GROMACS .gro file of C-alpha atoms in nm:
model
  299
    1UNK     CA    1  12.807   3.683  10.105
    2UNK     CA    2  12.958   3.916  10.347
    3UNK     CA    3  13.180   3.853  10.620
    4UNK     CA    4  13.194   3.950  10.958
    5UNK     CA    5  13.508   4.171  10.936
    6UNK     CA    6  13.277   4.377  10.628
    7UNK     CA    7  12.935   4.353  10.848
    8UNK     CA    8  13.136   4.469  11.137
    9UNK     CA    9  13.278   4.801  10.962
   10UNK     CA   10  12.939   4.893  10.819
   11UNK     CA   11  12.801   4.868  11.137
   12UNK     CA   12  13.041   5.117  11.291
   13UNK     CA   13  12.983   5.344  10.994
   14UNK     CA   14  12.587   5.359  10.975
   15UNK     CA   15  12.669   5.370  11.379
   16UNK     CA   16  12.907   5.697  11.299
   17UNK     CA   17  12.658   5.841  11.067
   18UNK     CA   18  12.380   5.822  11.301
   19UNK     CA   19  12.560   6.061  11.537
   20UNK     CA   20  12.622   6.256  11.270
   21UNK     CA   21  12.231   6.268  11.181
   22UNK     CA   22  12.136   6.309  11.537
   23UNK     CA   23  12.401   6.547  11.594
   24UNK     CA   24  12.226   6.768  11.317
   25UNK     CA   25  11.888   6.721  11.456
   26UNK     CA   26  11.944   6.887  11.788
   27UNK     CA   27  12.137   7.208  11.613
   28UNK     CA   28  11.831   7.207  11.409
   29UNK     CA   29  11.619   7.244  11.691
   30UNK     CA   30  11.794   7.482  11.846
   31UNK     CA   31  11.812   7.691  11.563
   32UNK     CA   32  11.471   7.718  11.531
   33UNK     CA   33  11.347   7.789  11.886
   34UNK     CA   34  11.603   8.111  11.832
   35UNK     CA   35  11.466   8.230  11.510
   36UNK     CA   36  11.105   8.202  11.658
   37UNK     CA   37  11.209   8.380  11.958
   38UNK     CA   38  11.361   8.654  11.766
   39UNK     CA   39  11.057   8.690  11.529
   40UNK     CA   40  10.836   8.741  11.878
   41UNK     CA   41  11.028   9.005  12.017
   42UNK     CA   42  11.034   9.220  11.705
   43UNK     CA   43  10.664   9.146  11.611
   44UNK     CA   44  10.521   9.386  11.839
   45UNK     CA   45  10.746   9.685  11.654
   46UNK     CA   46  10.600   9.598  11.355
   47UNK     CA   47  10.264   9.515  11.490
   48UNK     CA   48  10.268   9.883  11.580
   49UNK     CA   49  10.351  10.022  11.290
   50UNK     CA   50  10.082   9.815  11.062
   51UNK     CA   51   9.838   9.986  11.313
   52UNK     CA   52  10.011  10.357  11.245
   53UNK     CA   53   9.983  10.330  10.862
   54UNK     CA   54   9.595  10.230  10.890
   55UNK     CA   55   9.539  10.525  11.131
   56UNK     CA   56   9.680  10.734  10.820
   57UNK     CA   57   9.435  10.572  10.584
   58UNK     CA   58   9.186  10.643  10.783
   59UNK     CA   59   9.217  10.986  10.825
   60UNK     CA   60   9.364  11.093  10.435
   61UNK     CA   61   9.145  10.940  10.273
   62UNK     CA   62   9.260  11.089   9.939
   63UNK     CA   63   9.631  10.964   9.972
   64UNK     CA   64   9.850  10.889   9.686
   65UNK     CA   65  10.126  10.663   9.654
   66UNK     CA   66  10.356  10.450   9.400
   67UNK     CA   67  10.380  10.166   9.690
   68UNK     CA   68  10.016  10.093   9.665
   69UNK     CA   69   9.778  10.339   9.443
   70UNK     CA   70   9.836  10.063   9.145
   71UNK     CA   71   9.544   9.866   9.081
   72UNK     CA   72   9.661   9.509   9.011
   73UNK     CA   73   9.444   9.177   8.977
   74UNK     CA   74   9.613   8.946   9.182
   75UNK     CA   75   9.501   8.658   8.892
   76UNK     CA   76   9.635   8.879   8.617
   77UNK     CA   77   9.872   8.708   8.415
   78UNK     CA   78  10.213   8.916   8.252
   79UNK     CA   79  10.356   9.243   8.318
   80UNK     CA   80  10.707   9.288   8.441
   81UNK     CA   81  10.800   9.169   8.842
   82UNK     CA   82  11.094   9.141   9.097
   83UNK     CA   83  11.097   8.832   9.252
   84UNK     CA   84  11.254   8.822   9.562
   85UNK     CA   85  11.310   8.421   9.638
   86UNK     CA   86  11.411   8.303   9.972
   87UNK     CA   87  11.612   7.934   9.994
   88UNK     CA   88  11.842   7.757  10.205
   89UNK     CA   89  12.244   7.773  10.169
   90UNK     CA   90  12.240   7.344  10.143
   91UNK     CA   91  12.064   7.076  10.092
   92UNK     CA   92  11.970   6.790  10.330
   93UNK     CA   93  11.645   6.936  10.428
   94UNK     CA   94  11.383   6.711  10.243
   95UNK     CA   95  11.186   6.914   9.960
   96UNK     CA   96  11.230   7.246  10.118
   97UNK     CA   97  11.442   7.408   9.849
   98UNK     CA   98  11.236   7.227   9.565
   99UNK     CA   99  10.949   7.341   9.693
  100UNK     CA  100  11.017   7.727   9.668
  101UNK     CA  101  11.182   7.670   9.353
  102UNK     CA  102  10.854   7.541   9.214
  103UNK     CA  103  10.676   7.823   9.344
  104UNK     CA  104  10.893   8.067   9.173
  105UNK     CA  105  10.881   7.867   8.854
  106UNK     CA  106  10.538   7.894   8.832
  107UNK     CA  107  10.551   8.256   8.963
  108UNK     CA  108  10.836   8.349   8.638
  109UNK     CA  109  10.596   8.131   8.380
  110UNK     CA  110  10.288   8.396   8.463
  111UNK     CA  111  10.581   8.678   8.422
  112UNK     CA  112  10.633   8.859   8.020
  113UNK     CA  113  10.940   8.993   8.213
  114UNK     CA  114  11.109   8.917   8.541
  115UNK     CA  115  11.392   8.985   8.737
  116UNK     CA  116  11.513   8.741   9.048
  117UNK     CA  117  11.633   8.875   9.374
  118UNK     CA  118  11.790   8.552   9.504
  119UNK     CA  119  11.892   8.523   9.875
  120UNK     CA  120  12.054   8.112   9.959
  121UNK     CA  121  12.295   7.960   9.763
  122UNK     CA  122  12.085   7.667   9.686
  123UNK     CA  123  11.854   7.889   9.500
  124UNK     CA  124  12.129   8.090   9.332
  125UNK     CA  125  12.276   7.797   9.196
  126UNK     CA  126  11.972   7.627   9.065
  127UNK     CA  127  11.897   7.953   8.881
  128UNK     CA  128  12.217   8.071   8.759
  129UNK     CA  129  12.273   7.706   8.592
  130UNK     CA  130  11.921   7.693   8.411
  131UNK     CA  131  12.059   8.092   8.287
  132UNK     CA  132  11.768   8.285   8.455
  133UNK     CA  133  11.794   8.626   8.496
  134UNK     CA  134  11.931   8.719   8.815
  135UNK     CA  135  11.945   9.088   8.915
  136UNK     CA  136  12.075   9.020   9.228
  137UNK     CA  137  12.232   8.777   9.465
  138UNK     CA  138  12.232   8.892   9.815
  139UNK     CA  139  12.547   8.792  10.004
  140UNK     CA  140  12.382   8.696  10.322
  141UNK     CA  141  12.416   8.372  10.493
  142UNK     CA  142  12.014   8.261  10.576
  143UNK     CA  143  12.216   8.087  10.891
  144UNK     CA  144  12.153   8.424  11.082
  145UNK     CA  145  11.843   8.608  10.905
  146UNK     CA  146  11.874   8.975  11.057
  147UNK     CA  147  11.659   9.293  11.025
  148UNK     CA  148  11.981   9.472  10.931
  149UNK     CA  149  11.971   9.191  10.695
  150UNK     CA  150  11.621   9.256  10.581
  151UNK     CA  151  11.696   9.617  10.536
  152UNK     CA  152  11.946   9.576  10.273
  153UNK     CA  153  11.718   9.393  10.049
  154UNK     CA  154  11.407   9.626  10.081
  155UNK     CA  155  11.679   9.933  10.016
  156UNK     CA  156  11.802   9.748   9.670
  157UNK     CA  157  11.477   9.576   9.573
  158UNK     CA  158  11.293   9.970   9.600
  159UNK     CA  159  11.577  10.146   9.464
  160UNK     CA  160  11.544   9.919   9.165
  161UNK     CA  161  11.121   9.946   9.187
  162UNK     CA  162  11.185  10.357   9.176
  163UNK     CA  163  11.375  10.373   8.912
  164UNK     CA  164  11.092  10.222   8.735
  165UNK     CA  165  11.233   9.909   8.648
  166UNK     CA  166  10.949   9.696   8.718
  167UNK     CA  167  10.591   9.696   8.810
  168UNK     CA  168  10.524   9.433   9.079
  169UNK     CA  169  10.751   9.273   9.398
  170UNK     CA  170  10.687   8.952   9.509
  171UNK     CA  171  10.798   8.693   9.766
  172UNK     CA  172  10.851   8.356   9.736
  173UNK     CA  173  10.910   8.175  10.048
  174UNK     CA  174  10.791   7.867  10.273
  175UNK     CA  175  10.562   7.986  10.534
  176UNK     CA  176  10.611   7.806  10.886
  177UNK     CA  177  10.346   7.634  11.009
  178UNK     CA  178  10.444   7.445  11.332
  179UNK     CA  179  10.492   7.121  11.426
  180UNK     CA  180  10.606   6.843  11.257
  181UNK     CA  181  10.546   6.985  10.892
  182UNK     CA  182  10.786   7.096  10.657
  183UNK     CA  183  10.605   7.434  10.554
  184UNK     CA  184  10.398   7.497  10.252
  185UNK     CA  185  10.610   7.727   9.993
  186UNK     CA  186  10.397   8.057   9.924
  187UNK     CA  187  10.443   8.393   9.752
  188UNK     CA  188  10.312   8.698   9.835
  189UNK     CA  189  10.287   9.050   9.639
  190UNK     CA  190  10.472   9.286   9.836
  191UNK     CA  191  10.421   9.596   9.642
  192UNK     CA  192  10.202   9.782   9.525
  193UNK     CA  193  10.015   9.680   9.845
  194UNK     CA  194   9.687   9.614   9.871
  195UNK     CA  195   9.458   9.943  10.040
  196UNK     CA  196   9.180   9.723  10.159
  197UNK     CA  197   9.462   9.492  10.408
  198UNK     CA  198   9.497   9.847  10.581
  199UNK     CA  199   9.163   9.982  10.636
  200UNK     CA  200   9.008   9.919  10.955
  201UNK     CA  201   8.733   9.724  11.053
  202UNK     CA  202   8.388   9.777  11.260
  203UNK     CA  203   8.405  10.057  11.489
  204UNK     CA  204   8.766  10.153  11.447
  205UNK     CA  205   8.752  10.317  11.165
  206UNK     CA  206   8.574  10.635  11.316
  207UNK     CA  207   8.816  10.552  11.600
  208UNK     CA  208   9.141  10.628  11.394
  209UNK     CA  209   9.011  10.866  11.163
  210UNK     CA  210   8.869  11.072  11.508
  211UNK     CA  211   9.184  11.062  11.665
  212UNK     CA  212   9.401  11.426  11.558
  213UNK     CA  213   9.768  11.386  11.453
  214UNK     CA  214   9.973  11.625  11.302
  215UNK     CA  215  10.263  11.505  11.068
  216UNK     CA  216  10.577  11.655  10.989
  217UNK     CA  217  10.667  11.767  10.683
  218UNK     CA  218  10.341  11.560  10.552
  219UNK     CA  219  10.141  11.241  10.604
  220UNK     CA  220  10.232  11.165  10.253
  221UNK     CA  221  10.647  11.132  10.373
  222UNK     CA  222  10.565  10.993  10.672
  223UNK     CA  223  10.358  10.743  10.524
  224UNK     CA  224  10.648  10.645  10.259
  225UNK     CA  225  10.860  10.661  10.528
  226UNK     CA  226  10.634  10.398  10.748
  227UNK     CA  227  10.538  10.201  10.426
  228UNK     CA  228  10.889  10.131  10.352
  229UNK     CA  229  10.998  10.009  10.706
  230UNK     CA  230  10.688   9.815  10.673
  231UNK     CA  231  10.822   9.620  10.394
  232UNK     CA  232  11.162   9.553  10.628
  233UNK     CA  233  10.941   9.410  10.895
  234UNK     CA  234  10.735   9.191  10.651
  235UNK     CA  235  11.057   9.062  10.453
  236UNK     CA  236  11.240   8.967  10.805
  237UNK     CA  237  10.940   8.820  10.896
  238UNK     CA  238  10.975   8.607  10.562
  239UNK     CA  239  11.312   8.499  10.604
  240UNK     CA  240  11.277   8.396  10.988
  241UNK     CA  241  10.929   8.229  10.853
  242UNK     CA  242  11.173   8.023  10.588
  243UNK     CA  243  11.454   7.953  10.821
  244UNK     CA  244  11.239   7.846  11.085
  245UNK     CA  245  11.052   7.572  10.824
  246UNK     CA  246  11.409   7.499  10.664
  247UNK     CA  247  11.521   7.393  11.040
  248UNK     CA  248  11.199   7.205  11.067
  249UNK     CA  249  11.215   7.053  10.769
  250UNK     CA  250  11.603   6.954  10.804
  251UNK     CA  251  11.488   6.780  11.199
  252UNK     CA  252  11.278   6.545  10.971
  253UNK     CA  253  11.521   6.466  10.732
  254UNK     CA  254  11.768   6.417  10.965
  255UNK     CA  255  11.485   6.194  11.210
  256UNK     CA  256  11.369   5.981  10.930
  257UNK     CA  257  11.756   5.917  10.864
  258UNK     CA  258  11.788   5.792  11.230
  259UNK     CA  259  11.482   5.592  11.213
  260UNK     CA  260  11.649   5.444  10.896
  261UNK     CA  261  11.984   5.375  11.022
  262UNK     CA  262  11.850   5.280  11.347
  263UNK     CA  263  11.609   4.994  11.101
  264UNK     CA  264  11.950   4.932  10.907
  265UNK     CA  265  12.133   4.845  11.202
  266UNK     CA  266  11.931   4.598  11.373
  267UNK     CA  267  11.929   4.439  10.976
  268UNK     CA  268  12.322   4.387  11.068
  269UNK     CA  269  12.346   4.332  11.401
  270UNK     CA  270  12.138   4.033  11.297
  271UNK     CA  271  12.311   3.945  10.999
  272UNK     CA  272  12.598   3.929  11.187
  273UNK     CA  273  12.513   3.736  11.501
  274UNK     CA  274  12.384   3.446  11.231
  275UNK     CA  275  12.702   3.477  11.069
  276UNK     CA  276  12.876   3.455  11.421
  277UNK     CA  277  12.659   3.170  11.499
  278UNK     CA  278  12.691   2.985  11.214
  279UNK     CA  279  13.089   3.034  11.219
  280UNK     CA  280  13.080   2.858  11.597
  281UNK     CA  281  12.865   2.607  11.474
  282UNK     CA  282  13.075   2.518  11.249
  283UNK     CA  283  13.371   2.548  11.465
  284UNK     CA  284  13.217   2.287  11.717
  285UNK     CA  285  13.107   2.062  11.444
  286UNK     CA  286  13.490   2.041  11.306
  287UNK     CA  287  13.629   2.015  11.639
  288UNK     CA  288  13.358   1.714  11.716
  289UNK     CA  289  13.434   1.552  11.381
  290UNK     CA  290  13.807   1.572  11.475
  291UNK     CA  291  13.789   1.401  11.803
  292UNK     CA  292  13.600   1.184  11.700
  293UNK     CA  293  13.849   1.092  11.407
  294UNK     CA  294  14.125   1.007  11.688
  295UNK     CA  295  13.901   0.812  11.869
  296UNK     CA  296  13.825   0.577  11.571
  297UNK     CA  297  14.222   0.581  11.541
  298UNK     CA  298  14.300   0.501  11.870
  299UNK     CA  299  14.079   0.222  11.928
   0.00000   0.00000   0.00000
């Protein structure tokens, strides 16, 4: 059985921990009410430009592109893809990192060949000690996701995709959901896109295609051009999506590890106090059998 002395020092330790645990919670927190902030003041940029490469649809009709011309069954299993996988840099935030790891397992087992665009180190580790094949492993912190950071991986990701090295870019990352939840991991095909996300609906259609721009040198560059800074908006929007649910998912980690300590320490608080009480009990009950002993002696 333990003594006081040893229930003491735990207590002070789950007590140190605890601060430790809450301590994390509140950066969490914080974290995330920045990332979401950021996200909203660049969403109308890209917002805007989403509506600029539909007007373009709907007035060349006839357009051609690599980025999205390929016809592509979603379902279809095979071919050759670039997986770009988004995780954390540690641990301690519940299943989040499992999660997308999953996905991406799942996404390599439908693959005949694939190559992994890895951005965390949790994810590059898993991956580089099961001997995947890892084209590339983007030295970017996801502590501070960035659209100067999202524009490095679009520029290597469709350098590689021009050169012809593989057919199909996807995603895999935890979409944010709000509130208490810890995300649900995802992936998305980000190219060849798909026409039919672009075209307008009801009476906007005649609206765009009504409207007269002219584009310099051609609507075929500028679309590229658009297309491409498209894909920076949609893979920042990706990482701030995953850092905001690995925040989220790290607060309830770290407040079910409260709630836990908080349980354990009211265990040894009253562990203890019986201990103490029993110790004075015992105390009193010597000290009474004592006095009583010179009593009998001295009459």
């Amino acid at each position: 059985m333990a003594s006081t002395k040893e229930i003491k020092n735990r207590i002070k330790s789950v007590s140190d921990t605890q601060k430790i645990t809450n301590a994390m919670y509140l950066i969490s927190s914080t974290k995330m009410r920045k990332a979401r902030r950021d996200a909203e003041q660049t969403r109308p940029y890209f917002a805007l430009m989403r509506k600029e490469i539909r007007r373009m649809f709907a007035v060349g009709t006839d357009l051609k592109s690599r980025y999205y011309d390929a016809a592509v069954d979603e379902n279809q299993k095979g071919g050759r893809n670039a997986i770009l996988v988004i995780t954390a840099d540690k641990g301690l935030a519940g299943v989040y990192n499992q999660n997308v790891i999953r996905e991406t397992l799942e996404l390599i087992d439908r693959s005949d060949e694939y190559r992994l665009y890895i951005v965390g180190d949790y994810g590059w580790r898993f991956f580089k000690g099961h001997g995947s094949n890892i084209a590339m492993d983007f030295q970017h912190s996801m502590n501070a996701p960035s659209l100067a950071m999202a524009r490095d991986i679009t520029e290597e990701i469709l350098k590689d995709f021009d050169r012809g090295d593989f057919d199909r870019i996807y995603v895999c990352y935890t979409e944010y959901t709000g509130g208490m939840s810890p995300g649900a991991a995802t992936h998305d095909r980000l190219i060849p896109f798909d026409r039919d996300d672009f075209v307008p609906e009801g009476d906007e259609t005649d609206k765009d295609a009504s409207t007269v721009f002219e584009y310099e040198p051609d609507i075929e560059t500028v679309l590229e051009m658009s297309i491409r800074a498209y894909l920076v908006g949609y893979i920042y929007s990706s990482l701030v999506n995953s850092y905001s649910s690995e925040q989220n998912a790290r607060m309830m980690a770290m407040d079910s590890a409260n709630e836990n300590a908080s349980e354990l320490l009211a265990n040894l608080e009253l562990e203890y106090n019986h201990l103490r009480q029993n110790a004075i009990t015992q105390e009193i009950t010597e000290i009474s059998s004592g006095a009583r002993s010179l009593r009998k002696k001295k009459r």
